[in-house]
mmCIF file of C-alpha atoms and ligand atoms in Angstrom:
data_model
loop_
_atom_site.group_PDB
_atom_site.id
_atom_site.type_symbol
_atom_site.label_atom_id
_atom_site.label_comp_id
_atom_site.label_asym_id
_atom_site.label_seq_id
_atom_site.Cartn_x
_atom_site.Cartn_y
_atom_site.Cartn_z
ATOM 1 C CA MET A 1 0.000 0.000 0.000
ATOM 2 C CA ILE A 2 2.778 2.452 0.942
ATOM 3 C CA ASP A 3 4.503 1.979 -2.435
ATOM 4 C CA ARG A 4 1.210 2.795 -4.143
ATOM 5 C CA LEU A 5 0.923 5.978 -2.039
ATOM 6 C CA LEU A 6 4.450 6.913 -3.098
ATOM 7 C CA ASP A 7 3.565 6.346 -6.772
ATOM 8 C CA VAL A 8 0.552 8.641 -6.472
ATOM 9 C CA ALA A 9 2.677 11.331 -4.785
ATOM 10 C CA VAL A 10 5.395 11.072 -7.460
ATOM 11 C CA THR A 11 2.901 11.313 -10.346
ATOM 12 C CA ALA A 12 1.039 14.255 -8.803
ATOM 13 C CA ALA A 13 4.240 16.128 -7.852
ATOM 14 C CA ARG A 14 5.737 15.735 -11.330
ATOM 15 C CA ALA A 15 2.488 16.838 -13.009
ATOM 16 C CA ALA A 16 2.201 19.892 -10.759
ATOM 17 C CA GLY A 17 5.864 20.808 -11.248
ATOM 18 C CA GLU A 18 5.551 20.619 -15.027
ATOM 19 C CA PHE A 19 2.365 22.695 -14.922
ATOM 20 C CA LEU A 20 4.040 25.343 -12.750
ATOM 21 C CA VAL A 21 6.941 25.668 -15.195
ATOM 22 C CA ASP A 22 5.069 25.311 -18.515
ATOM 23 C CA SER A 23 1.978 27.368 -17.665
ATOM 24 C CA ARG A 24 3.618 30.170 -15.709
ATOM 25 C CA PRO A 25 2.028 33.373 -17.028
ATOM 26 C CA ALA A 26 4.002 36.506 -17.847
ATOM 27 C CA SER A 27 2.512 38.213 -14.824
ATOM 28 C CA LEU A 28 1.320 36.520 -11.667
ATOM 29 C CA ARG A 29 -1.740 37.623 -9.691
ATOM 30 C CA VAL A 30 -0.679 37.998 -6.072
ATOM 31 C CA ALA A 31 -2.924 37.893 -3.010
ATOM 32 C CA THR A 32 -1.742 38.007 0.600
ATOM 33 C CA LYS A 33 -2.443 35.686 3.524
ATOM 34 C CA SER A 34 -1.216 36.075 7.131
ATOM 35 C CA THR A 35 0.806 39.274 6.465
ATOM 36 C CA PRO A 36 1.447 41.506 3.407
ATOM 37 C CA THR A 37 4.622 39.484 2.656
ATOM 38 C CA ASP A 38 2.916 36.070 2.913
ATOM 39 C CA VAL A 39 1.789 35.635 -0.686
ATOM 40 C CA VAL A 40 -0.249 33.248 -2.783
ATOM 41 C CA THR A 41 -0.551 33.339 -6.581
ATOM 42 C CA GLN A 42 -3.103 31.862 -8.952
ATOM 43 C CA MET A 43 -0.484 29.214 -9.750
ATOM 44 C CA ASP A 44 -0.349 27.997 -6.116
ATOM 45 C CA THR A 45 -4.109 27.460 -6.050
ATOM 46 C CA ALA A 46 -4.286 25.943 -9.546
ATOM 47 C CA ALA A 47 -1.414 23.530 -8.784
ATOM 48 C CA GLU A 48 -3.054 22.496 -5.526
ATOM 49 C CA ARG A 49 -6.322 21.766 -7.363
ATOM 50 C CA LEU A 50 -4.410 19.730 -9.949
ATOM 51 C CA ILE A 51 -2.709 17.673 -7.216
ATOM 52 C CA ALA A 52 -6.033 17.117 -5.447
ATOM 53 C CA ARG A 53 -7.577 15.840 -8.701
ATOM 54 C CA TYR A 54 -4.764 13.280 -9.093
ATOM 55 C CA ILE A 55 -5.173 12.130 -5.504
ATOM 56 C CA HIS A 56 -8.971 11.923 -5.685
ATOM 57 C CA ASP A 57 -8.816 9.958 -8.941
ATOM 58 C CA ALA A 58 -6.279 7.500 -7.536
ATOM 59 C CA ARG A 59 -7.633 7.288 -3.985
ATOM 60 C CA PRO A 60 -11.173 8.582 -3.635
ATOM 61 C CA GLY A 61 -12.112 9.113 -0.005
ATOM 62 C CA ASP A 62 -8.651 10.012 1.323
ATOM 63 C CA ALA A 63 -8.394 13.288 3.241
ATOM 64 C CA ILE A 64 -6.261 16.135 1.929
ATOM 65 C CA LEU A 65 -4.735 19.065 3.812
ATOM 66 C CA GLY A 66 -3.334 21.611 1.380
ATOM 67 C CA GLU A 67 -1.562 24.895 2.155
ATOM 68 C CA GLU A 68 -3.946 26.939 0.048
ATOM 69 C CA GLY A 69 -7.119 25.277 1.307
ATOM 70 C CA GLN A 70 -8.189 24.434 -2.250
ATOM 71 C CA ALA A 71 -8.104 20.736 -1.697
ATOM 72 C CA SER A 72 -8.800 20.287 1.977
ATOM 73 C CA THR A 73 -11.393 17.633 2.642
ATOM 74 C CA ASP A 74 -12.449 15.699 5.696
ATOM 75 C CA VAL A 75 -9.479 17.021 7.615
ATOM 76 C CA THR A 76 -10.648 17.370 11.193
ATOM 77 C CA ASP A 77 -11.916 13.845 11.694
ATOM 78 C CA VAL A 78 -8.749 12.187 10.492
ATOM 79 C CA ARG A 79 -6.254 14.559 12.099
ATOM 80 C CA ALA A 80 -3.652 12.447 13.891
ATOM 81 C CA GLY A 81 -5.672 9.364 13.041
ATOM 82 C CA ARG A 82 -8.118 10.029 15.831
ATOM 83 C CA ASP A 83 -11.255 8.990 13.996
ATOM 84 C CA GLY A 84 -10.622 5.425 15.080
ATOM 85 C CA ARG A 85 -10.700 3.969 11.559
ATOM 86 C CA ALA A 86 -7.499 2.043 10.893
ATOM 87 C CA GLY A 87 -5.593 2.785 7.715
ATOM 88 C CA ARG A 88 -6.986 6.288 7.187
ATOM 89 C CA VAL A 89 -4.840 8.255 4.755
ATOM 90 C CA ARG A 90 -4.345 12.015 4.832
ATOM 91 C CA TRP A 91 -2.320 13.832 2.180
ATOM 92 C CA LEU A 92 -0.265 16.885 3.166
ATOM 93 C CA VAL A 93 0.253 19.111 0.162
ATOM 94 C CA ASP A 94 2.323 22.237 -0.454
ATOM 95 C CA PRO A 95 1.834 23.024 -4.155
ATOM 96 C CA ILE A 96 4.659 25.580 -4.104
ATOM 97 C CA ASP A 97 7.031 25.595 -1.153
ATOM 98 C CA GLY A 98 9.067 28.742 -1.702
ATOM 99 C CA THR A 99 6.278 30.829 -3.209
ATOM 100 C CA VAL A 100 8.278 34.054 -2.843
ATOM 101 C CA ASN A 101 11.106 32.512 -4.896
ATOM 102 C CA TYR A 102 8.575 31.374 -7.533
ATOM 103 C CA LEU A 103 7.130 34.903 -7.621
ATOM 104 C CA TYR A 104 10.586 36.398 -8.189
ATOM 105 C CA ALA A 105 11.556 33.691 -10.727
ATOM 106 C CA LEU A 106 14.262 32.384 -8.429
ATOM 107 C CA PRO A 107 14.794 28.647 -8.861
ATOM 108 C CA GLN A 108 14.510 27.443 -5.220
ATOM 109 C CA TRP A 109 10.922 26.243 -4.983
ATOM 110 C CA ALA A 110 9.390 22.791 -4.888
ATOM 111 C CA VAL A 111 6.200 20.752 -4.864
ATOM 112 C CA SER A 112 5.840 18.798 -1.628
ATOM 113 C CA ILE A 113 3.429 15.897 -1.069
ATOM 114 C CA ALA A 114 3.326 13.515 1.913
ATOM 115 C CA ALA A 115 0.978 10.657 2.738
ATOM 116 C CA GLU A 116 0.139 10.070 6.381
ATOM 117 C CA VAL A 117 -1.475 6.822 7.516
ATOM 118 C CA ASP A 118 -3.200 6.966 10.902
ATOM 119 C CA GLY A 119 -1.294 10.147 11.717
ATOM 120 C CA VAL A 120 2.186 8.867 10.759
ATOM 121 C CA VAL A 121 3.962 10.128 7.617
ATOM 122 C CA GLU A 122 4.697 6.991 5.598
ATOM 123 C CA ALA A 123 5.692 8.395 2.198
ATOM 124 C CA GLY A 124 7.007 11.738 1.017
ATOM 125 C CA VAL A 125 8.021 13.363 -2.256
ATOM 126 C CA VAL A 126 9.659 16.731 -2.914
ATOM 127 C CA PHE A 127 10.011 17.693 -6.577
ATOM 128 C CA ASP A 128 12.330 20.523 -7.584
ATOM 129 C CA PRO A 129 11.404 21.235 -11.228
ATOM 130 C CA SER A 130 14.142 23.853 -11.695
ATOM 131 C CA LYS A 131 16.844 21.188 -11.190
ATOM 132 C CA GLY A 132 14.794 18.187 -12.309
ATOM 133 C CA GLU A 133 15.376 16.630 -8.888
ATOM 134 C CA LEU A 134 12.857 14.338 -7.251
ATOM 135 C CA PHE A 135 13.463 13.412 -3.612
ATOM 136 C CA ALA A 136 11.438 10.491 -2.280
ATOM 137 C CA ALA A 137 11.213 8.350 0.831
ATOM 138 C CA VAL A 138 9.040 5.750 2.488
ATOM 139 C CA ARG A 139 9.317 5.165 6.226
ATOM 140 C CA GLY A 140 11.948 2.503 6.873
ATOM 141 C CA GLY A 141 12.939 2.332 3.194
ATOM 142 C CA GLY A 142 15.709 4.923 2.907
ATOM 143 C CA ALA A 143 15.702 8.118 0.849
ATOM 144 C CA GLN A 144 16.396 8.609 -2.845
ATOM 145 C CA LEU A 145 17.246 11.433 -5.207
ATOM 146 C CA ASN A 146 16.130 10.606 -8.747
ATOM 147 C CA GLY A 147 16.082 6.941 -7.751
ATOM 148 C CA GLU A 148 19.589 6.865 -6.239
ATOM 149 C CA PRO A 149 20.083 6.371 -2.480
ATOM 150 C CA ILE A 150 21.177 9.484 -0.566
ATOM 151 C CA GLU A 151 22.593 10.048 2.888
ATOM 152 C CA VAL A 152 23.547 12.952 5.101
ATOM 153 C CA SER A 153 27.117 14.234 5.241
ATOM 154 C CA GLY A 154 29.651 12.902 7.702
ATOM 155 C CA CYS A 155 29.964 16.317 9.390
ATOM 156 C CA GLU A 156 30.804 15.882 13.092
ATOM 157 C CA ASP A 157 31.742 19.394 14.131
ATOM 158 C CA LEU A 158 29.233 22.217 14.566
ATOM 159 C CA SER A 159 31.921 24.812 13.881
ATOM 160 C CA LEU A 160 32.393 23.281 10.394
ATOM 161 C CA ALA A 161 28.680 22.748 9.730
ATOM 162 C CA LEU A 162 26.801 24.590 6.983
ATOM 163 C CA ILE A 163 23.382 25.328 8.487
ATOM 164 C CA GLY A 164 20.150 26.224 6.706
ATOM 165 C CA THR A 165 17.359 28.229 8.267
ATOM 166 C CA GLY A 166 14.380 30.386 7.352
ATOM 167 C CA PHE A 167 12.155 33.169 8.626
ATOM 168 C CA GLY A 168 8.420 33.463 9.166
ATOM 169 C CA TYR A 169 6.222 36.143 7.646
ATOM 170 C CA ASP A 170 5.375 37.983 10.871
ATOM 171 C CA ALA A 171 7.649 40.989 11.583
ATOM 172 C CA ARG A 172 7.850 40.375 15.364
ATOM 173 C CA ARG A 173 8.764 36.741 14.903
ATOM 174 C CA ARG A 174 11.389 37.722 12.327
ATOM 175 C CA ALA A 175 12.974 40.179 14.732
ATOM 176 C CA ARG A 176 13.311 37.372 17.287
ATOM 177 C CA GLN A 177 14.583 34.927 14.613
ATOM 178 C CA SER A 178 17.243 37.485 13.667
ATOM 179 C CA GLN A 179 18.382 37.654 17.316
ATOM 180 C CA VAL A 180 18.709 33.866 17.399
ATOM 181 C CA LEU A 181 20.635 33.958 14.136
ATOM 182 C CA THR A 182 23.211 36.372 15.541
ATOM 183 C CA GLY A 183 23.902 33.740 18.198
ATOM 184 C CA VAL A 184 24.289 30.986 15.607
ATOM 185 C CA VAL A 185 26.402 32.683 12.906
ATOM 186 C CA PRO A 186 29.657 32.966 14.908
ATOM 187 C CA ILE A 187 29.469 29.314 15.974
ATOM 188 C CA VAL A 188 28.982 27.546 12.617
ATOM 189 C CA ARG A 189 30.770 27.405 9.246
ATOM 190 C CA ASP A 190 28.081 29.577 7.647
ATOM 191 C CA ILE A 191 24.353 30.014 7.170
ATOM 192 C CA ARG A 192 22.157 29.499 4.081
ATOM 193 C CA ARG A 193 18.624 30.879 3.615
ATOM 194 C CA LEU A 194 17.382 29.214 0.430
ATOM 195 C CA GLY A 195 13.711 30.160 0.842
ATOM 196 C CA ALA A 196 12.026 26.753 0.727
ATOM 197 C CA ALA A 197 12.036 24.629 3.867
ATOM 198 C CA SER A 198 11.415 21.408 1.943
ATOM 199 C CA LEU A 199 14.523 22.003 -0.174
ATOM 200 C CA ASP A 200 16.570 22.889 2.928
ATOM 201 C CA LEU A 201 15.681 19.507 4.431
ATOM 202 C CA CYS A 202 16.346 17.679 1.163
ATOM 203 C CA ALA A 203 19.700 19.500 0.908
ATOM 204 C CA LEU A 204 20.532 18.143 4.368
ATOM 205 C CA ALA A 205 19.446 14.689 3.169
ATOM 206 C CA CYS A 206 21.907 14.705 0.271
ATOM 207 C CA ALA A 207 24.847 16.332 2.106
ATOM 208 C CA ARG A 208 24.493 19.833 0.643
ATOM 209 C CA LEU A 209 23.834 21.146 4.177
ATOM 210 C CA ASP A 210 24.881 19.690 7.536
ATOM 211 C CA GLY A 211 21.981 21.009 9.590
ATOM 212 C CA TYR A 212 18.795 23.056 9.521
ATOM 213 C CA TYR A 213 16.490 24.747 11.992
ATOM 214 C CA GLU A 214 13.430 26.955 11.760
ATOM 215 C CA ARG A 215 10.603 28.135 13.987
ATOM 216 C CA GLY A 216 7.079 28.509 12.625
ATOM 217 C CA LEU A 217 6.934 25.898 9.880
ATOM 218 C CA ASN A 218 3.623 24.347 8.890
ATOM 219 C CA LEU A 219 3.046 20.624 8.500
ATOM 220 C CA TRP A 220 2.872 20.873 4.708
ATOM 221 C CA ASP A 221 6.307 22.581 4.649
ATOM 222 C CA TYR A 222 8.092 19.707 6.387
ATOM 223 C CA ALA A 223 5.982 16.509 6.260
ATOM 224 C CA ALA A 224 7.529 15.056 3.085
ATOM 225 C CA ALA A 225 11.041 16.498 3.445
ATOM 226 C CA GLY A 226 11.239 15.621 7.150
ATOM 227 C CA LEU A 227 10.784 11.974 6.173
ATOM 228 C CA VAL A 228 13.366 12.300 3.360
ATOM 229 C CA ALA A 229 15.908 13.772 5.828
ATOM 230 C CA THR A 230 15.181 11.153 8.500
ATOM 231 C CA GLU A 231 15.469 8.307 6.008
ATOM 232 C CA ALA A 232 18.769 9.751 4.768
ATOM 233 C CA GLY A 233 20.150 9.452 8.296
ATOM 234 C CA ALA A 234 19.433 12.885 9.789
ATOM 235 C CA ARG A 235 18.398 13.300 13.403
ATOM 236 C CA VAL A 236 15.197 15.325 13.579
ATOM 237 C CA GLY A 237 13.531 16.807 16.657
ATOM 238 C CA GLY A 238 12.371 19.817 18.627
ATOM 239 C CA LEU A 239 13.928 21.168 21.805
ATOM 240 C CA HIS A 240 14.268 19.129 25.019
ATOM 241 C CA GLY A 241 13.073 15.840 23.534
ATOM 242 C CA ARG A 242 9.920 17.261 21.973
ATOM 243 C CA PRO A 243 9.111 16.205 18.410
ATOM 244 C CA ALA A 244 10.019 18.517 15.540
ATOM 245 C CA SER A 245 7.090 20.836 14.903
ATOM 246 C CA GLY A 246 6.110 24.409 14.125
ATOM 247 C CA GLU A 247 7.417 25.334 17.578
ATOM 248 C CA LEU A 248 10.931 24.485 16.411
ATOM 249 C CA PHE A 249 12.194 22.116 13.738
ATOM 250 C CA VAL A 250 15.805 21.012 14.157
ATOM 251 C CA ALA A 251 17.507 18.514 11.840
ATOM 252 C CA ALA A 252 21.181 17.676 11.418
ATOM 253 C CA THR A 253 23.732 14.952 10.908
ATOM 254 C CA PRO A 254 23.776 12.617 13.926
ATOM 255 C CA ALA A 255 26.921 14.216 15.413
ATOM 256 C CA VAL A 256 25.895 17.827 14.787
ATOM 257 C CA PHE A 257 22.355 17.461 16.191
ATOM 258 C CA ASP A 258 23.248 17.604 19.917
ATOM 259 C CA PRO A 259 25.543 20.660 19.790
ATOM 260 C CA LEU A 260 23.093 22.462 17.460
ATOM 261 C CA HIS A 261 20.235 21.575 19.802
ATOM 262 C CA GLN A 262 22.218 22.855 22.799
ATOM 263 C CA LEU A 263 23.028 26.112 21.027
ATOM 264 C CA LEU A 264 19.385 26.678 20.006
ATOM 265 C CA ALA A 265 18.106 25.761 23.482
ATOM 266 C CA GLY A 266 20.497 28.307 25.020
ATOM 267 C CA LEU A 267 19.200 30.942 22.598
ATOM 268 C CA GLU A 268 15.558 29.980 23.362
ATOM 269 C CA ALA A 269 14.962 29.584 19.651
ATOM 270 C CA ASP A 270 11.509 28.109 20.328
ATOM 271 C CA ARG A 271 10.243 31.436 21.757
ATOM 272 C CA ASP A 272 8.924 34.536 19.980
HETATM 273 C C1 LIG B 301 7.875 29.020 3.333
HETATM 274 C C2 LIG B 301 9.246 28.540 2.920
HETATM 275 C C3 LIG B 301 10.331 29.320 3.635
HETATM 276 C C4 LIG B 301 10.206 29.230 5.127
HETATM 277 C C5 LIG B 301 8.812 29.676 5.544
HETATM 278 C C6 LIG B 301 7.735 28.882 4.816
HETATM 279 P P1 LIG B 301 5.862 28.868 1.566
HETATM 280 O O1 LIG B 301 6.866 28.252 2.720
HETATM 281 O O2 LIG B 301 9.388 27.168 3.188
HETATM 282 O O3 LIG B 301 11.618 28.846 3.328
HETATM 283 O O4 LIG B 301 11.176 30.037 5.717
HETATM 284 O O5 LIG B 301 8.712 29.459 6.931
HETATM 285 O O6 LIG B 301 6.473 29.345 5.209
HETATM 286 O O7 LIG B 301 5.097 29.967 2.233
HETATM 287 O O8 LIG B 301 6.732 29.375 0.482
HETATM 288 O O9 LIG B 301 5.057 27.698 1.170
#
């Protein structure tokens, strides 16, 4: 069953990625969401509808939670598998992770699709159309990039680690995130802010980064890529033994995780 879920995610992610490249209009219509800098375009909503159609055709009756709310169905009763029905599937869809990059025609954006069964992410796909890279993982089955196995780097030293991060859309939260960053920059090799959390986590998975952290992510930003990173050998978590979540998402090579965690805990990176 899980392989079938992965197939559906791969087909839908590729179709959406091709649509987003081939049908991109000369000018995008931009609306705003939580703040004036948190944007959505007609291409985000159209791609989400396209993905939902693929999922509904392949698996009618599954629930879908999409970033743009175009596809969301039957979400509350299956959240965390609490409806009591075994084997319930919920799809977590970000049609464009890195919308601001897409808007500015920068290449770092991706389509992200995860399949959760009874509240556990079992399969995840992140498709980066600009590079033609498809990251995929099933729980317990390792992670692949374009069909080839990938693993995290061997980095063991936080001071030599290249760390990715990102910022939320709320000005107050950003001010706090900037304070945290000033505590991180002197301690690590350097920082990267690519602009798409899913691609940050996939970069960690294939040794292009050694660690990543961010506060304020949504489930659709990290569900698929979190599985890809974990299956590639990353350690993933929140602070003080809590699971990785919107509160704080920390991921790194096994040896870098503890010192990065300690640094972020000292900086209270899970607080606004
Ligand atoms: C955003 C990107 C960004 C991260 C933000 C996310 P969106 O997702 O992943 O890198 O810093 O926290 O919200 O809005 O482009 O789908």
